[in-house]
Coordinates of C-alpha atoms and ligand atoms in Angstrom, one line a residue:
X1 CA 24.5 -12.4 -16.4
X2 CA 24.6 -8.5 -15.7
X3 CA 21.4 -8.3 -13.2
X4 CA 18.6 -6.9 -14.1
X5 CA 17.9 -2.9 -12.7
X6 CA 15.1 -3.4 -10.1
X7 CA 13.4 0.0 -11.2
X8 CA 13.0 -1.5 -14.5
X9 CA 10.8 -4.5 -13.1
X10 CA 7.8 -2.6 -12.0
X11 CA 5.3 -5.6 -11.4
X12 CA 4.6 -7.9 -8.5
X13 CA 4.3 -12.0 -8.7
X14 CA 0.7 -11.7 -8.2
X15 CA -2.1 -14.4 -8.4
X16 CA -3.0 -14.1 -12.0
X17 CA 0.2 -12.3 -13.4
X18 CA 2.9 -14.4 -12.0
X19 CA 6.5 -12.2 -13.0
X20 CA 9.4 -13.9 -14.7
X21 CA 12.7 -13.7 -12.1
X22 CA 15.8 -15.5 -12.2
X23 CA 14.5 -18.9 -11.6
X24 CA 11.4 -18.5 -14.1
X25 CA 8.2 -17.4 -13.2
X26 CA 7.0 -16.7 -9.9
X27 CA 3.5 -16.7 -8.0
X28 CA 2.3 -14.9 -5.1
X29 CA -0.9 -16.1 -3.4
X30 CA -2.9 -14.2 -0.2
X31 CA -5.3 -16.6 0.7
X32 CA -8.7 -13.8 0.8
X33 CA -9.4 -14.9 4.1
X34 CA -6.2 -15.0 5.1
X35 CA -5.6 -18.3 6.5
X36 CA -5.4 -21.7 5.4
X37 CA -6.0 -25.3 6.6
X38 CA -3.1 -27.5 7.4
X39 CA -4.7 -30.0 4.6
X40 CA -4.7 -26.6 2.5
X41 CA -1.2 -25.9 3.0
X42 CA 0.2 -29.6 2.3
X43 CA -1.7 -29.3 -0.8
X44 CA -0.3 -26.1 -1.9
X45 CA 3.3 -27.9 -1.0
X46 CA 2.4 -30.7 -3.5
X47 CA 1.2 -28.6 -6.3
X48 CA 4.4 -25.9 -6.1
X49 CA 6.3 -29.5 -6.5
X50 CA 4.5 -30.4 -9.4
X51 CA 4.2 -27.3 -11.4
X52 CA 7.1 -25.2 -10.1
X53 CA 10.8 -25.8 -8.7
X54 CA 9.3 -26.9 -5.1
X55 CA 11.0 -23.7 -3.5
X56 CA 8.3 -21.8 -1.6
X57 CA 8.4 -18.4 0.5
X58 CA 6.7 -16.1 3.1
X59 CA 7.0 -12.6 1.8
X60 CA 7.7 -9.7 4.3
X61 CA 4.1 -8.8 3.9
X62 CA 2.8 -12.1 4.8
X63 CA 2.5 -13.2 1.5
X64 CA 3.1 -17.0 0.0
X65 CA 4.9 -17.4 -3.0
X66 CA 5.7 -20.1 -5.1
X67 CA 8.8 -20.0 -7.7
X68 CA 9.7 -21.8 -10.4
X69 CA 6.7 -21.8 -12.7
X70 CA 7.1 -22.2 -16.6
X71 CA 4.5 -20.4 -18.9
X72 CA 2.5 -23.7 -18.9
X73 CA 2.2 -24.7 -15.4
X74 CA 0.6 -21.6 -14.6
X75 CA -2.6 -22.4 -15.3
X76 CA -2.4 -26.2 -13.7
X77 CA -1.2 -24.2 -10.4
X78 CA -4.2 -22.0 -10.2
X79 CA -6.7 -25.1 -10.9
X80 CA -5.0 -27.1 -8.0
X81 CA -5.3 -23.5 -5.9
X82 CA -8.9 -24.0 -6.7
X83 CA -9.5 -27.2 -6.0
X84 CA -8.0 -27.1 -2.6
X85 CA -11.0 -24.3 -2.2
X86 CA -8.4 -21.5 -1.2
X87 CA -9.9 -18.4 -2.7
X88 CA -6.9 -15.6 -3.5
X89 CA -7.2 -12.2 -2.8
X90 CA -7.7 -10.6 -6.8
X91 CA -6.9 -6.8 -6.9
X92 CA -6.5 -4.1 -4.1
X93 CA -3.9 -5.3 -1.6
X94 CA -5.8 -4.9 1.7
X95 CA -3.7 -6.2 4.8
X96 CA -5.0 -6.6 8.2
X97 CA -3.9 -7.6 11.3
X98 CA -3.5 -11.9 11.1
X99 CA -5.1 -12.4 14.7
X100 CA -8.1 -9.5 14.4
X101 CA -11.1 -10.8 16.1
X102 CA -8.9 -13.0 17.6
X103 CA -6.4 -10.9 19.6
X104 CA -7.1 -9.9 23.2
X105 CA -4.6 -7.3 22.4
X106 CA -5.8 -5.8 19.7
X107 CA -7.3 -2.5 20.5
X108 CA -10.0 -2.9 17.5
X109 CA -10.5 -5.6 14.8
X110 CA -9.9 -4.2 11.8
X111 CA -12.0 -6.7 9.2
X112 CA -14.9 -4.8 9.2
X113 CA -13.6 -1.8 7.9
X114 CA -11.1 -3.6 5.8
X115 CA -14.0 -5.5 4.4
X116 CA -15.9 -1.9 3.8
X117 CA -13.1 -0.6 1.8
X118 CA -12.1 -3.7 -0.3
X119 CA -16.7 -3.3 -1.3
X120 CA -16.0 0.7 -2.2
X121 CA -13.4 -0.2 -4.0
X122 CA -14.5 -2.6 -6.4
X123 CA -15.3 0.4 -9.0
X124 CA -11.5 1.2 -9.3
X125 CA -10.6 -2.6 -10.5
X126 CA -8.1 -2.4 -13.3
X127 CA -7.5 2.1 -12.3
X128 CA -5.3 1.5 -9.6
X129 CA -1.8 0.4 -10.1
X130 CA -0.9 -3.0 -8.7
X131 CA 1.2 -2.3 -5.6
X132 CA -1.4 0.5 -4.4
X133 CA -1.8 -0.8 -0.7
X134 CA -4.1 -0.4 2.4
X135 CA -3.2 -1.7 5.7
X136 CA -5.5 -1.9 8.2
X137 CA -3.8 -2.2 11.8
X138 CA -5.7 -2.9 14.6
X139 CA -3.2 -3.9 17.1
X140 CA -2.2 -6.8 18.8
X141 CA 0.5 -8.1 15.9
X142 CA 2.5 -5.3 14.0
X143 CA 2.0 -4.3 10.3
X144 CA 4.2 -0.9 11.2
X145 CA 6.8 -2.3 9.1
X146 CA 4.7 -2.5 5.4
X147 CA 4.6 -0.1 3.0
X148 CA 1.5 1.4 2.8
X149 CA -0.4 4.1 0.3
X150 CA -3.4 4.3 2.9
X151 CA -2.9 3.3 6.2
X152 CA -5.3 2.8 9.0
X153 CA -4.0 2.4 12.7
X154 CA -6.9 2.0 15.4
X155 CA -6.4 4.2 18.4
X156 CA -9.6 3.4 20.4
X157 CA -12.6 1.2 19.7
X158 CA -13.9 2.5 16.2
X159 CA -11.5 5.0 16.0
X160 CA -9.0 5.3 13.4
X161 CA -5.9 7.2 12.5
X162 CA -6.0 7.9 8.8
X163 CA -2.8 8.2 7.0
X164 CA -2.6 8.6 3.0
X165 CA 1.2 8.3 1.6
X166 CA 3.3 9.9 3.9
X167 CA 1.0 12.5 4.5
X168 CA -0.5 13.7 8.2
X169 CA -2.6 11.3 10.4
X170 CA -6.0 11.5 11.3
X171 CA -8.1 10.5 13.7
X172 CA -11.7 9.6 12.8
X173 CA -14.7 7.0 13.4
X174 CA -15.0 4.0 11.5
X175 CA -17.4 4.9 8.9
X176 CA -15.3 8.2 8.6
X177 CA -12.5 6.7 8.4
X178 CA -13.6 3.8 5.3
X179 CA -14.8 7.1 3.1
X180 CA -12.1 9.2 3.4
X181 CA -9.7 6.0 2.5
X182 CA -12.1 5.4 -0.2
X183 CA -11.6 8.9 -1.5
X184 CA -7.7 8.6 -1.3
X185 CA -8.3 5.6 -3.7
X186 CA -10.2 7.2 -6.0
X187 CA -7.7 10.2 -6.2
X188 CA -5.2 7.7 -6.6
X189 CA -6.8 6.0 -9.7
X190 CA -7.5 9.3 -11.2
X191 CA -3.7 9.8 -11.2
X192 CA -3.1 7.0 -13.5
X193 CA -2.0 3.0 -12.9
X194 CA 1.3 4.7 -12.1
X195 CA -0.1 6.6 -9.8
X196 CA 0.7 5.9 -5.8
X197 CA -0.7 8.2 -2.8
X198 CA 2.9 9.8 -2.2
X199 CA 1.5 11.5 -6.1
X200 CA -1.6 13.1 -4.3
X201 CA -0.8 17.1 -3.1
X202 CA 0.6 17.2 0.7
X203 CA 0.8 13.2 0.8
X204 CA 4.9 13.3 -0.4
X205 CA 6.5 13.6 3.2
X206 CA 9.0 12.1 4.7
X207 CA 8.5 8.1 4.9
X208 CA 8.0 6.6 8.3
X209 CA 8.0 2.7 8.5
X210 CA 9.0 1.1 11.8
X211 CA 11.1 -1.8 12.8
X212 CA 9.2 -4.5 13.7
X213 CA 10.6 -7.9 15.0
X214 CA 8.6 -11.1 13.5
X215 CA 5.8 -12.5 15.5
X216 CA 7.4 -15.8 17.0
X217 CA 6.2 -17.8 19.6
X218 CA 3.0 -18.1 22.0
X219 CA 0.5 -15.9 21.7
X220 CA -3.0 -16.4 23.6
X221 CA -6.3 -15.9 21.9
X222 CA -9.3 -14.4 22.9
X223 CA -11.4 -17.7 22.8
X224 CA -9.1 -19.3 25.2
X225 CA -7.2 -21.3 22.3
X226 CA -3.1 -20.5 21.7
X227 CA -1.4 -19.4 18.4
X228 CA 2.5 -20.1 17.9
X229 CA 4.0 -17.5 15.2
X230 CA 7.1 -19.4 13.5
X231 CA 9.0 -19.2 10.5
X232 CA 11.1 -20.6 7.8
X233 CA 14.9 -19.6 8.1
X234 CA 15.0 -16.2 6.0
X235 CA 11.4 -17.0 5.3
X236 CA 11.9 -19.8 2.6
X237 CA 11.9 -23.6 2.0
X238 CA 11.3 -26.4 0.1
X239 CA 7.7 -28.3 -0.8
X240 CA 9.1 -31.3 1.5
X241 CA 9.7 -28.3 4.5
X242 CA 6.0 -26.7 3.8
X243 CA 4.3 -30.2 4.2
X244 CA 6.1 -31.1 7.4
X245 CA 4.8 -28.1 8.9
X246 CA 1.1 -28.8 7.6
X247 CA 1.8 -32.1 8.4
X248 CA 2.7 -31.1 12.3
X249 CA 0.1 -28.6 12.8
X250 CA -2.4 -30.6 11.8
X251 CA -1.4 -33.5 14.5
X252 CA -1.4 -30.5 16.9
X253 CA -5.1 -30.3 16.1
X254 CA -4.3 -26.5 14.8
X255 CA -7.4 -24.9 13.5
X256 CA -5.6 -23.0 10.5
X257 CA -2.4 -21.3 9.4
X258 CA -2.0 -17.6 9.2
X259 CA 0.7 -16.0 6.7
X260 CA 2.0 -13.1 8.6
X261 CA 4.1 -9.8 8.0
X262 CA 7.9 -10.7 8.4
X263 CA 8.1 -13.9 6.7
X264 CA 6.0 -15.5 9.5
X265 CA 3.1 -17.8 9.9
X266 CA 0.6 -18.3 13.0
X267 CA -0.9 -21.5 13.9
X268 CA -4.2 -21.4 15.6
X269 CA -6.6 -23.2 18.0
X270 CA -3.6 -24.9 19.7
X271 CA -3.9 -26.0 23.5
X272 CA -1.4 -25.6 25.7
X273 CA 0.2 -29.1 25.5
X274 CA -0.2 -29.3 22.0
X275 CA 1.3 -26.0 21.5
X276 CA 4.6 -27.3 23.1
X277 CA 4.7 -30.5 21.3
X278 CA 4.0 -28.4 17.7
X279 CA 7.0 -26.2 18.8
X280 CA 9.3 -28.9 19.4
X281 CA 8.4 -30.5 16.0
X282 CA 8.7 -26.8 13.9
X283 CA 12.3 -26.2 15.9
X284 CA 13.0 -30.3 14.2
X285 CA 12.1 -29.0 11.1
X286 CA 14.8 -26.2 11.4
X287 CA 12.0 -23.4 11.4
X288 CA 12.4 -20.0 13.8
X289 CA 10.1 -20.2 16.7
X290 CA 11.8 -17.7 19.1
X291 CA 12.9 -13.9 18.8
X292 CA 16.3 -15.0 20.4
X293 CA 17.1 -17.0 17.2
X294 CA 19.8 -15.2 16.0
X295 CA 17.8 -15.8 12.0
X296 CA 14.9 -13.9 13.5
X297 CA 16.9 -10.3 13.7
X298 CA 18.1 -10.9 9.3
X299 CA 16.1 -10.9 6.9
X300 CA 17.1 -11.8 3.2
X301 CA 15.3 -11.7 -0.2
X302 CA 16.1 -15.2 -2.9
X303 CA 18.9 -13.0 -4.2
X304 CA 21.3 -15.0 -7.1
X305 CA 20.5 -16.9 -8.8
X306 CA 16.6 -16.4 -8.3
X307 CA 16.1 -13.2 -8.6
X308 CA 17.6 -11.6 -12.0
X309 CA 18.1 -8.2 -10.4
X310 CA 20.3 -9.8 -8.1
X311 CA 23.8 -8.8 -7.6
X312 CA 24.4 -11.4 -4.7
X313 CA 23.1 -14.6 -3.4
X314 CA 21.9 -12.8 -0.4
X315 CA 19.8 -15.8 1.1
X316 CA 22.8 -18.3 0.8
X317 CA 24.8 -15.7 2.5
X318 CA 22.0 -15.5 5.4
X319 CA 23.2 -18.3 7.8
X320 CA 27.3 -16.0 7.0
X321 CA 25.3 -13.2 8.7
X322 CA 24.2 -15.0 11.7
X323 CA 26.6 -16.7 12.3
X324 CA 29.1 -13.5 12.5
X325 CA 26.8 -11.9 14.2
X326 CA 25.4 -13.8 16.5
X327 CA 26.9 -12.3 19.6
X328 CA 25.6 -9.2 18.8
X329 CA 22.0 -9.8 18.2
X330 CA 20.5 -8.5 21.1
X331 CA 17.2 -7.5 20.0
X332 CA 18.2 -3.8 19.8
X333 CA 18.4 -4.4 15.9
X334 CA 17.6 -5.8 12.4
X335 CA 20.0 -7.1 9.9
X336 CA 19.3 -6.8 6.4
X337 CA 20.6 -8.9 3.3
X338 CA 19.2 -7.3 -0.1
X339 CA 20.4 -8.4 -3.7
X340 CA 20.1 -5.4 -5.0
X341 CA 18.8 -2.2 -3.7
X342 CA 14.9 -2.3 -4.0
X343 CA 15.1 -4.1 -0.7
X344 CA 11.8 -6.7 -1.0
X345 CA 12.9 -8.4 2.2
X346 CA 12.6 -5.4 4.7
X347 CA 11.7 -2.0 3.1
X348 CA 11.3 -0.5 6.5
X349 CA 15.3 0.7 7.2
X350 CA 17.5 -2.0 8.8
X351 CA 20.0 -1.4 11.3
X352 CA 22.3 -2.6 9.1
X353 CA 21.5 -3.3 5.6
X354 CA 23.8 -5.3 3.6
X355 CA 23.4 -4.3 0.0
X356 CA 24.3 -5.9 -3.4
X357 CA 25.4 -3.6 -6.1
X358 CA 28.8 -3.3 -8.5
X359 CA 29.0 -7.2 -8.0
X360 CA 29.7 -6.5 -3.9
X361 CA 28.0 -5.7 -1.1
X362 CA 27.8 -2.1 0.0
X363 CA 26.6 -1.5 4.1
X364 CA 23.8 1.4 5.5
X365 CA 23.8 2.0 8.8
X366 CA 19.7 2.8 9.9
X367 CA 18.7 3.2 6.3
X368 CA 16.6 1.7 3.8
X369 CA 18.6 -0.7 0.9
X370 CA 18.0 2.1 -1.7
X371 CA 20.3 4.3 0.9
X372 CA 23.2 2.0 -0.1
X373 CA 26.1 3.6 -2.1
X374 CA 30.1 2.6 -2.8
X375 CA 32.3 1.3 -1.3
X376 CA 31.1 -2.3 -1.6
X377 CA 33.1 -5.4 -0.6
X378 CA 33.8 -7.9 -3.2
X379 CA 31.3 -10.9 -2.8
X380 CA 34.2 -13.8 -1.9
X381 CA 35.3 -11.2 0.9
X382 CA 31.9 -11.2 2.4
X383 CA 32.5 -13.9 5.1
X384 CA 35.7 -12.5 6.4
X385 CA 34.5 -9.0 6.4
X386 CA 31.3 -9.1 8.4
X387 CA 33.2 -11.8 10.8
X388 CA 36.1 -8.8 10.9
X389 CA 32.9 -6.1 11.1
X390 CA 31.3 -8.1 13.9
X391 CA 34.3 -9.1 15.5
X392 CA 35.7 -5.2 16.0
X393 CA 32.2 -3.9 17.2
X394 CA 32.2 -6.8 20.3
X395 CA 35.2 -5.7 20.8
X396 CA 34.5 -2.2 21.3
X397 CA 31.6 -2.9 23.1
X398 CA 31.6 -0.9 26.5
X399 CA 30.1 -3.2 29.5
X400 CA 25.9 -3.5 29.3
X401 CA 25.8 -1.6 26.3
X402 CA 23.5 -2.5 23.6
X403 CA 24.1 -3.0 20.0
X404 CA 22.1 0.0 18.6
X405 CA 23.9 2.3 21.3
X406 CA 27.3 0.9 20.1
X407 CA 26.4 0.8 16.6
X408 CA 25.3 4.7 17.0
X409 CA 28.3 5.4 19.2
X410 CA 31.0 3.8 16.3
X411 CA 30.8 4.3 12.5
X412 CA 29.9 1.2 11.0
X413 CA 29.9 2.3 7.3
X414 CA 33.2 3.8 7.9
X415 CA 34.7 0.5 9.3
X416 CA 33.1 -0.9 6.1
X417 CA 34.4 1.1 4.1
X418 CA 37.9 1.0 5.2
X419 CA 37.9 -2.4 5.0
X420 CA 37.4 -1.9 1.5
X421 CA 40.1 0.8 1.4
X422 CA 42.5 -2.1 3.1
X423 CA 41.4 -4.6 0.8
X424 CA 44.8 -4.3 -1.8
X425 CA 46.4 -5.2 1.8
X426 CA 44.2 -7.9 2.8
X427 CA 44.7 -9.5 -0.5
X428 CA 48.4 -9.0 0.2
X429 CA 48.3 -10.4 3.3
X430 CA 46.5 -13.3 2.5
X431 CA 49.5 -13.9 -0.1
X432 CA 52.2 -13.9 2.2
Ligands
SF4_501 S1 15.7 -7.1 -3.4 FE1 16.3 -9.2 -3.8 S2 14.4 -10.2 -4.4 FE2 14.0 -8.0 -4.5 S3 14.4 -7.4 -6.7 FE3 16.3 -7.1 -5.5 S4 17.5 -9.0 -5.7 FE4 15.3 -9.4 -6.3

């Protein structure tokens, strides 16, 4: 099947418009609270078992998805959404920090204002297109890696740096700062449903997403309680994988589950003894629960044969990744496995994004997946050329040096690509 251009797709799997993929339709769900009980979660598990293919995923941006849907199990998976009283977020995309109110290290909680803009917004239901965004950072855990039309950082109690597209910040106070978002909206919508904020005059610079590592492990809580940040290896698993961790949490006496950005989600209300004992069940279940798991540094979308813009099966090809390189995962970096080059998995730029196109994979070095370009490696040669990729840069590896240094120092495309220049002679090799 030749895949399917990912600038032709143009929709997300939302809540009431799930979007047909490789592996039928598919559902995304932001619980509008965002959080939900273990009970909540195990449900969710049963009915994505029922009425889809089981398979289940964290998105990048902290969303749930479930895959698999036909046309006529769409409807029974939104009355069993209901009945588990899980409300999901309908229209604007407002993301805010998972832990606000909650975060002694947040520097302001960022509901309130979040809250404001999602109310003034209300007017523009159905004007603005459906990937127009807002984050709403205000510290503590890191949305710097989402996409954003308006973004909102807080740099001092009720203070807030304003940025629309990729246009200049600034700083204002928090009533300020909800009206002039509110004004980018509705200069947005009057653009058009096609419309996004890079459109708007002065707002087209140069894009500036960080890297941001997942949020894994202990974290303490204002009210004294503990949240563990975990997730599913390359943010996916089945029904039976989703229960056991509802299942788990909810022995740990965990007051709710948190969906969070990089294919995360944060338990909460956990004491100390419980938190350990929650851990040691989650690491059981195969999940990610520290930054020096080597799964925590990749991250890969469904790929083939989900996704039908898929050129590779990029999550299959995941644990390949790790496994090569593994010795090199130092926390200097990210690794990146996209399908195709819309990159849904990590649209900050990776370190090193590994890119399907042309039936290969193709390699940018500090670069977003659209970056990628030929010379691609033929998809059966993928294991022995990142083990040969990985294998050269340890080698070359000067004492104490770190991956991004060597990685800057050497020419990692260029390795790639003469790899794929020597492939007539690998193949030869092989022959002999
Ligand atoms: S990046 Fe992956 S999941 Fe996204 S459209 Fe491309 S193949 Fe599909």
């Amino acid at each position: 099947m030749t895949p399917i251009p990912p600038t032709r797709r143009g929709a997300c799997p939302a809540f009431l418009a799930p979007m047909e993929t490789g592996d039928g339709l598919i559902l995304r769900l932001v619980p509008s609270d965002g959080r939900l009980s273990p009970a909540q979660l195990r449900g969710l598990a049963d009915a994505a078992r029922r009425f889809g293919n089981g398979m289940m995923e964290v998105t990048a941006r902290g969303s749930l998805q479930v895959r698999g849907l036909a046309p006529e199990t769409v409807g029974p998976l939104q009355v069993a959404v209901a009945a588990l009283g899980i409300t999901p977020r309908i229209g604007l995309a407002v993301d805010v920090s998972p832990l606000g109110g909650l975060d002694p290290s947040e520097v302001s909680d960022g509901h309130p204002l979040a809250a404001a803009i999602l109310a003034g917004a209300e007017h523009l239901a159905g004007q603005l297109g459906p990937k127009v965004s807002v984050v709403v950072e205000g510290g503590g855990v890191s949305l710097a890696g989402q996409k954003a039309d308006v973004r909102l950082v807080a740099t001092g109690p009720g203070q807030w740096a304003l940025t629309v597209g990729n246009g200049p910040a600034r700083v204002l106070p928090e009533a300020e700062a909800a009206a002039e978002a509110l004004a980018a909206l509705s200069a947005i919508a009057a653009l058009g449903r096609a419309a996004r904020a890079t459109d708007l005059p002065g707002c087209d610079g140069r894009a500036r997403l960080a890297e941001v590592g997942p949020p894994l492990g202990l974290m303490p809580l204002a009210d004294g309680t503990l949240a563990f940040g975990f997730g599913l290896p390359f943010g996916a698993g089945d029904a039976g994988q989703f229960a056991a961790i509802a299942d788990a949490a909810e022995a740990a006496g965990a007051r709710d589950l948190r969906p969070a950005p990089e294919r995360t989600l944060i338990a909460t209300g956990l004491s100390e003894g419980a938190a350990d004992t929650f851990a040691a069940r989650l690491a059981a279940l195969g999940c990610v629960t520290a930054p020096g798991d080597p799964r925590a540094s990749i991250a890969a979308c469904a790929g083939a044969p989900a996704c039908a813009s898929a050129h590779v099966p990029a999550r299959a090809l995941g644990p390949v990744l790790a496994e090569a390189f593994a010795p090199l995962l130092d926390g200097t970096v990210s690794l990146h496995l996209s399908a195709c080059t819309k990159g849904c998995a990590h649209p900050a730029p990776a370190t090193l994004a590994f890119v399907g196109m042309d039936g290969g994979v193709a390699l940018v070095h500090d670069g977003p997946a659209s970056g990628a370009a030929r010379p691609v490696r033929p998809e059966a040669d993928f294991p022995a050329a990142v083990a040969s990729l990985a294998a050269t840069l340890a080698a070359r590896r000067a004492p104490g040096e770190t991956t991004r240094a060597l990685l800057a120092r050497l020419d990692p495309v260029g390795l790639w690509a003469g790899a794929a220049m020597n492939r007539t002679d690998d193949v030869t090799s092989r022959a002999e």
